Amino acid sequence: MLNLKTFDQSLGQICVQHRNCRFLLAVSGGVDSMVLAELFKIQDLKFQVAHINYHLRGKDSDFDQKIVEDFCSKNQIKFHLYEVSGKDKKPENSVQNWARNLRYNFFRKIQKEENIDFIVTAHHLNDQLETFIINLSKASGIKGLSGIPANENKTLRPFLHFTKNEIYDFAKENRIEFREDLSNKKNDYLRNFIRNEIAPKLFETNENFLENFGKSISYLNQTKNFVEEKISEIEKEIITHKEDYFIINKEKFFNQNDFVQFEILRKYGFNDVDEIKKIKKAETGKQFNSGEYLLIIDRKTLNLKTSTKETSDEQVISLIINNENEINISEFIKQEIANFNWEFDKEKIQFPLKLRPKKEGDLFYPISMIGKKKISKFFKDEKIPILAQQKIWLLCDANNDILGVIPFRQDRRFAATKESKEIIKVKLAHS
């Protein structure tokens, strides 16, 4: 049952040093958030209050704002208000996601400006049940079924072990003023439908349903923690972390069961089971983009790097020839590559010269080889790993003709010969 002692214990479990912390409470005016604010006041904790007026329910929205504002004014608590307007572009669909994003963006902004340690919300056990059912319908895995975390990303939720009825009883017993959100009675959102139609039927099956559900969530969290530890152990065996990318040993990865494969790739944004099936069947060179990460299939590895935009003009480096008709590209390329020294017939190339990454369809005429070859085929024949390929620069002239693949091979069409009247030297020499 919710009382001062149990609340203090609950808060203490998720923030041992709570007496020395500064909090930002998300207070809507409903019973749960008003009880939360009252308990923080009684416990003499250092906190401020944030409220969002979405203006979705006319005067009711304004009355919600007033009760929160009056509480803060009466108790000399700093009050932060965000009023939603046309500039926030309310969508036709996914209103709840839109509202949540607005809400947390506002909270994070205040947290940064006010040097707040933790954001605190009044989510309770009934919210846990609703979230569990929603995630169950999405096949969200053990992480989703573990419910709303009590402490995550500097956000605390000390009411997760308490039911809505316990919070109501505490409010009545202590004469805490609050407002009812009548829109919660409507079944226009999935969460409301679960709250009003599904949850009551579940409660009828067992008078201790919520209490038992709370225990189940606790067990699921313990299971999740155990699984995450085991997944981390597996990751250490099959994933190598380089400077700006990850390499997954393909053979060891595919020897894992489907669950482990899903849990590993999910961390990089690949959480669609069908897409993971495609990844497992994909040929070398195939790429998958999760939005946050780019996954590139290589012969023996899966390579993950932060997703970036396609090649832009900013990735083109213009080169300047010195008085001795030389260009030492060590001034322009900082990564470690092998030394080389190429000579070109000045009359055959158009200036200025430049460096750029490979593009789709690029080809050149490799010196000491017959015919032309696509750069992608050249990389494959040279057995250059896919991620290494993306760091290789092409030397080009003003016509965008490829003069060479640095540092591997220059193009024979532009190479200097005994008949060349003037020679341009392009080299890299480590000092």
C-alpha positions as CSV (number, residue, x, y, z in Angstrom):
1,M,0.0,0.0,0.0
2,L,1.2,3.5,-0.8
3,N,2.3,5.6,2.2
4,L,5.2,7.8,3.1
5,K,7.4,4.9,4.2
6,T,6.7,2.7,1.1
7,F,7.1,5.7,-1.2
8,D,10.5,6.6,0.4
9,Q,11.7,3.0,0.0
10,S,10.6,2.9,-3.6
11,L,12.3,6.2,-4.4
12,G,15.4,5.1,-2.5
13,Q,15.7,1.9,-4.5
14,I,16.1,3.8,-7.7
15,C,18.1,6.8,-6.4
16,V,20.2,6.0,-3.4
17,Q,21.3,9.6,-3.1
18,H,17.9,11.1,-3.6
19,R,18.2,13.5,-0.8
20,N,21.0,15.3,-2.6
21,C,19.4,15.1,-6.1
22,R,17.4,17.7,-8.0
23,F,14.2,16.5,-9.7
24,L,11.9,17.6,-12.4
25,L,8.4,16.2,-11.9
26,A,6.0,15.7,-14.8
27,V,2.7,16.8,-13.4
28,S,-0.5,16.6,-15.6
29,G,-3.0,17.4,-12.8
30,G,-4.3,13.8,-12.6
31,V,-4.4,11.9,-9.4
32,D,-1.1,10.0,-9.9
33,S,1.0,13.1,-10.7
34,M,-0.6,15.3,-8.0
35,V,0.1,12.5,-5.4
36,L,3.6,12.3,-6.7
37,A,4.1,16.1,-6.2
38,E,2.5,16.0,-2.8
39,L,4.8,13.2,-1.6
40,F,7.9,15.0,-2.9
41,K,6.8,18.1,-1.0
42,I,6.2,16.1,2.2
43,Q,9.6,14.4,1.9
44,D,11.2,17.8,1.4
45,L,12.9,16.8,-1.8
46,K,14.4,19.4,-4.2
47,F,12.1,19.5,-7.2
48,Q,10.6,21.6,-9.9
49,V,7.4,20.9,-11.9
50,A,6.8,20.7,-15.6
51,H,3.3,20.8,-17.2
52,I,2.2,20.6,-20.8
53,N,-1.1,22.1,-22.0
54,Y,-2.0,20.4,-25.2
55,H,-5.2,22.4,-25.6
56,L,-6.9,19.2,-26.8
57,R,-9.9,19.4,-24.4
58,G,-10.8,23.1,-24.3
59,K,-11.4,24.5,-20.8
60,D,-10.6,21.1,-19.2
61,S,-7.0,21.5,-20.4
62,D,-6.9,25.0,-18.9
63,F,-8.3,23.7,-15.6
64,D,-5.6,21.0,-15.5
65,Q,-3.0,23.6,-15.9
66,K,-4.5,25.8,-13.2
67,I,-4.5,23.1,-10.5
68,V,-0.8,22.3,-11.2
69,E,0.1,26.0,-11.3
70,D,-1.8,26.7,-8.1
71,F,0.0,23.9,-6.3
72,C,3.4,25.3,-7.3
73,S,2.4,28.9,-6.4
74,K,1.1,27.8,-3.0
75,N,4.3,25.8,-2.2
76,Q,6.8,28.1,-3.9
77,I,7.9,25.5,-6.4
78,K,9.3,26.5,-9.8
79,F,6.7,25.9,-12.5
80,H,7.5,25.2,-16.2
81,L,4.8,25.4,-18.8
82,Y,4.7,24.4,-22.4
83,E,1.6,25.4,-24.4
84,V,1.1,23.4,-27.6
85,S,0.2,25.6,-30.6
86,G,-0.1,25.3,-34.4
87,K,3.6,25.3,-34.9
88,D,3.8,21.9,-33.2
89,K,1.8,20.4,-36.1
90,K,-0.5,17.9,-34.5
91,P,-0.8,14.9,-36.8
92,E,-3.9,13.1,-37.9
93,N,-2.6,9.8,-36.7
94,S,-0.2,8.7,-33.9
95,V,-1.3,11.6,-31.7
96,Q,0.0,9.8,-28.6
97,N,3.5,9.3,-30.0
98,W,3.5,13.0,-31.1
99,A,2.4,14.1,-27.6
100,R,5.0,11.9,-25.9
101,N,7.8,13.3,-28.1
102,L,6.7,16.9,-27.4
103,R,6.6,16.1,-23.7
104,Y,10.0,14.5,-23.3
105,N,11.7,17.1,-25.6
106,F,10.3,19.7,-23.2
107,F,11.4,17.8,-20.1
108,R,15.0,17.3,-21.5
109,K,15.3,21.0,-22.4
110,I,14.4,22.0,-18.8
111,Q,16.7,19.3,-17.4
112,K,19.6,20.7,-19.3
113,E,18.8,24.4,-18.5
114,E,18.1,23.9,-14.8
115,N,20.9,21.3,-14.2
116,I,18.3,18.7,-13.1
117,D,19.5,15.2,-12.0
118,F,16.4,13.2,-12.8
119,I,13.0,13.6,-14.6
120,V,10.3,11.8,-12.5
121,T,7.0,10.5,-13.9
122,A,4.0,9.0,-12.1
123,H,3.7,5.8,-14.1
124,H,2.1,3.1,-12.0
125,L,1.4,-0.7,-12.1
126,N,-1.8,-0.2,-14.2
127,D,0.3,1.6,-16.8
128,Q,2.7,-1.3,-16.7
129,L,-0.1,-3.8,-17.5
130,E,-1.3,-1.6,-20.4
131,T,2.2,-1.3,-21.8
132,F,2.8,-5.1,-21.4
133,I,-0.3,-5.8,-23.5
134,I,0.6,-3.3,-26.2
135,N,4.1,-4.7,-26.5
136,L,2.8,-8.3,-26.5
137,S,0.7,-7.4,-29.6
138,K,3.9,-6.0,-31.3
139,A,6.1,-9.1,-30.7
140,S,8.6,-6.8,-29.0
141,G,10.6,-9.4,-27.3
142,I,11.7,-9.8,-23.7
143,K,12.7,-6.1,-23.4
144,G,9.3,-4.9,-24.4
145,L,7.5,-7.5,-22.1
146,S,9.7,-6.3,-19.2
147,G,7.6,-3.2,-19.1
148,I,8.4,0.4,-18.3
149,P,11.8,0.7,-16.7
150,A,12.0,2.2,-13.2
151,N,15.3,4.0,-13.9
152,E,16.4,4.7,-17.5
153,N,18.0,7.7,-19.2
154,K,17.9,9.8,-16.1
155,T,14.2,9.2,-15.8
156,L,12.8,7.8,-12.5
157,R,9.3,6.1,-12.0
158,P,8.9,5.5,-8.3
159,F,5.2,4.5,-8.6
160,L,5.6,1.4,-10.7
161,H,5.0,-1.0,-7.8
162,F,1.7,0.8,-6.8
163,T,-1.7,0.3,-8.3
164,K,-4.0,3.2,-9.4
165,N,-6.4,2.3,-6.6
166,E,-3.7,2.6,-4.0
167,I,-2.8,6.1,-5.4
168,Y,-6.5,7.0,-5.3
169,D,-6.9,5.9,-1.7
170,F,-3.8,7.8,-0.7
171,A,-5.2,11.0,-2.4
172,K,-8.6,10.6,-0.6
173,E,-7.0,9.9,2.8
174,N,-4.7,12.9,2.6
175,R,-7.2,15.2,0.8
176,I,-5.0,15.8,-2.2
177,E,-6.7,17.8,-4.9
178,F,-6.6,16.4,-8.4
179,R,-8.5,16.4,-11.7
180,E,-10.0,13.5,-13.6
181,D,-9.1,13.3,-17.3
182,L,-12.4,12.4,-18.8
183,S,-10.8,11.7,-22.2
184,N,-9.4,8.5,-20.7
185,K,-12.9,7.1,-20.6
186,K,-13.0,7.2,-24.4
187,N,-11.7,4.2,-26.4
188,D,-10.3,6.2,-29.3
189,Y,-6.7,5.1,-28.5
190,L,-5.4,1.5,-28.1
191,R,-4.2,2.3,-24.5
192,N,-7.6,3.6,-23.5
193,F,-9.3,0.5,-25.0
194,I,-7.0,-1.8,-23.0
195,R,-7.6,0.3,-19.9
196,N,-11.4,0.4,-20.2
197,E,-12.3,-2.9,-21.8
198,I,-9.5,-5.5,-21.5
199,A,-7.9,-4.8,-18.1
200,P,-11.2,-4.9,-16.1
201,K,-12.0,-8.4,-17.5
202,L,-8.5,-9.5,-16.5
203,F,-9.1,-8.2,-13.0
204,E,-12.3,-10.3,-12.8
205,T,-10.3,-13.5,-13.3
206,N,-8.3,-13.1,-10.0
207,E,-8.7,-10.5,-7.2
208,N,-4.9,-10.5,-6.9
209,F,-4.3,-10.2,-10.6
210,L,-2.4,-6.9,-10.5
211,E,-0.3,-8.0,-7.6
212,N,0.6,-11.2,-9.4
213,F,1.3,-9.3,-12.6
214,G,3.7,-7.1,-10.7
215,K,5.6,-10.1,-9.5
216,S,5.7,-11.5,-13.1
217,I,7.1,-8.2,-14.3
218,S,9.8,-8.4,-11.6
219,Y,10.7,-12.0,-12.7
220,L,10.8,-10.9,-16.4
221,N,13.1,-8.1,-15.5
222,Q,15.4,-10.5,-13.7
223,T,15.3,-12.8,-16.8
224,K,16.0,-9.8,-19.1
225,N,19.0,-8.9,-17.0
226,F,20.3,-12.4,-17.1
227,V,19.8,-12.7,-20.8
228,E,21.6,-9.3,-21.4
229,E,24.6,-10.6,-19.4
230,K,24.7,-13.7,-21.5
231,I,24.3,-11.8,-24.8
232,S,27.2,-9.5,-23.7
233,E,29.4,-12.5,-23.2
234,I,28.6,-13.8,-26.7
235,E,29.2,-10.4,-28.2
236,K,32.7,-10.3,-26.7
237,E,33.4,-13.6,-28.6
238,I,32.0,-12.6,-32.0
239,I,32.2,-8.8,-32.3
240,T,35.4,-6.8,-32.8
241,H,35.2,-3.0,-32.1
242,K,37.3,-0.9,-34.4
243,E,37.7,2.9,-34.4
244,D,34.4,3.8,-36.0
245,Y,32.7,0.4,-36.8
246,F,31.9,-3.1,-35.5
247,I,32.9,-6.4,-37.2
248,I,30.7,-9.4,-36.5
249,N,32.2,-12.8,-37.3
250,K,29.7,-14.2,-39.7
251,E,30.3,-17.9,-39.0
252,K,30.1,-17.5,-35.2
253,F,27.1,-15.2,-35.5
254,F,25.1,-17.6,-37.7
255,N,25.9,-20.5,-35.3
256,Q,23.8,-18.7,-32.6
257,N,20.1,-19.4,-32.4
258,D,17.5,-17.0,-33.8
259,F,16.9,-15.3,-30.5
260,V,20.5,-14.4,-29.9
261,Q,20.9,-13.1,-33.5
262,F,17.8,-11.0,-33.0
263,E,19.0,-9.6,-29.7
264,I,22.4,-8.7,-31.1
265,L,21.1,-6.9,-34.2
266,R,18.3,-5.2,-32.4
267,K,20.9,-3.1,-30.6
268,Y,21.8,-1.6,-34.0
269,G,18.2,-0.9,-34.9
270,F,17.6,-4.1,-36.9
271,N,14.5,-5.3,-35.1
272,D,12.4,-6.6,-38.0
273,V,12.5,-10.4,-38.1
274,D,11.9,-10.5,-41.8
275,E,14.8,-8.1,-42.5
276,I,17.1,-10.3,-40.3
277,K,16.2,-13.3,-42.5
278,K,17.2,-11.3,-45.5
279,I,20.5,-10.3,-43.9
280,K,21.3,-14.0,-43.3
281,K,20.7,-14.8,-47.0
282,A,22.3,-11.7,-48.4
283,E,25.3,-11.9,-50.8
284,T,28.6,-10.1,-50.3
285,G,28.3,-6.4,-50.8
286,K,24.6,-6.1,-49.9
287,Q,23.8,-3.3,-47.5
288,F,21.1,-2.8,-45.0
289,N,20.3,0.5,-43.3
290,S,18.5,0.7,-39.9
291,G,18.5,4.5,-39.9
292,E,21.2,4.6,-37.2
293,Y,23.5,2.0,-38.6
294,L,24.6,0.7,-42.0
295,L,25.2,-3.1,-42.1
296,I,27.4,-4.3,-44.9
297,I,27.7,-8.0,-45.8
298,D,31.3,-9.2,-46.4
299,R,32.6,-12.6,-47.2
300,K,33.3,-13.6,-43.6
301,T,32.0,-10.7,-41.6
302,L,29.0,-8.5,-41.0
303,N,30.2,-4.9,-40.8
304,L,28.4,-2.2,-38.9
305,K,29.1,1.5,-39.1
306,T,27.2,4.6,-38.2
307,S,24.8,5.4,-41.0
308,T,25.9,8.5,-43.0
309,K,24.6,10.4,-46.0
310,E,25.8,9.5,-49.5
311,T,29.0,11.0,-50.9
312,S,28.8,14.8,-51.0
313,D,31.0,17.5,-52.5
314,E,32.5,18.0,-49.0
315,Q,34.2,14.6,-49.5
316,V,36.1,15.8,-52.5
317,I,39.6,17.1,-51.9
318,S,41.2,19.5,-54.4
319,L,45.0,19.0,-55.0
320,I,47.6,21.6,-55.6
321,I,50.8,21.0,-57.6
322,N,54.0,22.5,-56.2
323,N,56.8,24.2,-58.1
324,E,58.5,20.9,-58.9
325,N,55.4,19.4,-60.6
326,E,54.7,17.2,-57.6
327,I,51.8,16.5,-55.3
328,N,52.5,14.8,-52.0
329,I,49.1,13.6,-50.8
330,S,50.3,12.9,-47.3
331,E,49.2,16.5,-46.7
332,F,45.6,15.6,-47.6
333,I,45.2,12.0,-46.4
334,K,45.7,11.3,-42.7
335,Q,45.1,7.6,-42.5
336,E,48.0,5.1,-42.7
337,I,48.4,3.8,-46.3
338,A,51.4,2.4,-48.2
339,N,53.8,4.6,-50.0
340,F,53.5,5.0,-53.7
341,N,55.0,7.2,-56.5
342,W,53.1,7.6,-59.7
343,E,54.1,9.6,-62.8
344,F,51.6,11.0,-65.3
345,D,51.8,12.7,-68.7
346,K,50.8,16.3,-68.1
347,E,49.3,16.6,-71.6
348,K,46.9,13.7,-71.0
349,I,45.2,15.0,-67.9
350,Q,42.9,18.0,-67.1
351,F,43.5,20.1,-64.0
352,P,42.8,20.6,-61.2
353,L,43.3,17.1,-59.8
354,K,41.2,15.9,-56.9
355,L,40.6,13.0,-54.5
356,R,37.1,11.5,-53.9
357,P,35.5,8.3,-52.7
358,K,34.3,5.6,-55.0
359,K,30.9,6.0,-56.7
360,E,28.6,3.4,-58.3
361,G,29.7,2.5,-61.8
362,D,33.3,3.8,-61.5
363,L,35.8,2.1,-63.7
364,F,39.4,2.5,-64.8
365,Y,42.2,0.9,-66.9
366,P,44.6,-0.6,-64.4
367,I,48.3,-0.4,-65.4
368,S,49.9,-3.9,-66.2
369,M,46.4,-5.3,-66.9
370,I,44.4,-5.7,-70.1
371,G,41.2,-3.9,-70.7
372,K,39.1,-1.9,-68.2
373,K,37.8,-2.9,-64.8
374,K,35.1,-1.7,-62.5
375,I,36.5,-0.3,-59.3
376,S,34.1,-2.6,-57.4
377,K,35.5,-5.7,-59.3
378,F,39.1,-4.5,-58.7
379,F,38.4,-4.3,-54.9
380,K,36.9,-7.8,-55.0
381,D,39.8,-9.3,-56.9
382,E,42.3,-7.6,-54.5
383,K,40.3,-9.0,-51.6
384,I,39.9,-5.6,-50.0
385,P,37.4,-5.8,-47.0
386,I,34.2,-3.8,-47.7
387,L,34.7,-1.3,-44.9
388,A,38.3,-0.8,-46.0
389,Q,37.0,-0.1,-49.5
390,Q,35.0,2.9,-48.2
391,K,38.2,4.6,-46.9
392,I,40.0,4.3,-50.2
393,W,40.4,7.5,-52.3
394,L,40.4,7.7,-56.1
395,L,42.7,10.2,-57.8
396,C,40.7,12.0,-60.5
397,D,41.2,14.9,-62.9
398,A,38.9,17.8,-63.8
399,N,37.0,15.5,-66.3
400,N,36.4,13.1,-63.4
401,D,38.5,10.5,-65.2
402,I,40.1,8.1,-62.7
403,L,43.9,8.4,-62.7
404,G,44.4,5.8,-60.0
405,V,43.1,3.9,-57.0
406,I,45.3,5.0,-54.0
407,P,47.7,3.4,-53.2
408,F,47.0,0.2,-55.3
409,R,47.1,0.9,-59.0
410,Q,47.2,3.9,-61.4
411,D,45.4,4.1,-64.7
412,R,47.6,3.2,-67.7
413,R,45.9,5.7,-70.0
414,F,47.4,8.7,-68.2
415,A,50.8,7.2,-67.2
416,A,54.0,8.9,-68.3
417,T,56.0,7.3,-71.0
418,K,59.4,7.9,-72.6
419,E,57.7,10.2,-75.1
420,S,56.1,12.4,-72.3
421,K,57.3,16.0,-72.6
422,E,56.3,17.0,-69.1
423,I,55.7,14.7,-66.1
424,I,53.5,15.2,-63.1
425,K,54.4,13.2,-60.0
426,V,51.8,12.1,-57.4
427,K,53.2,10.4,-54.4
428,L,52.8,9.6,-50.8
429,A,55.9,9.3,-48.7
430,H,55.7,8.9,-44.9
431,S,58.3,11.1,-43.1
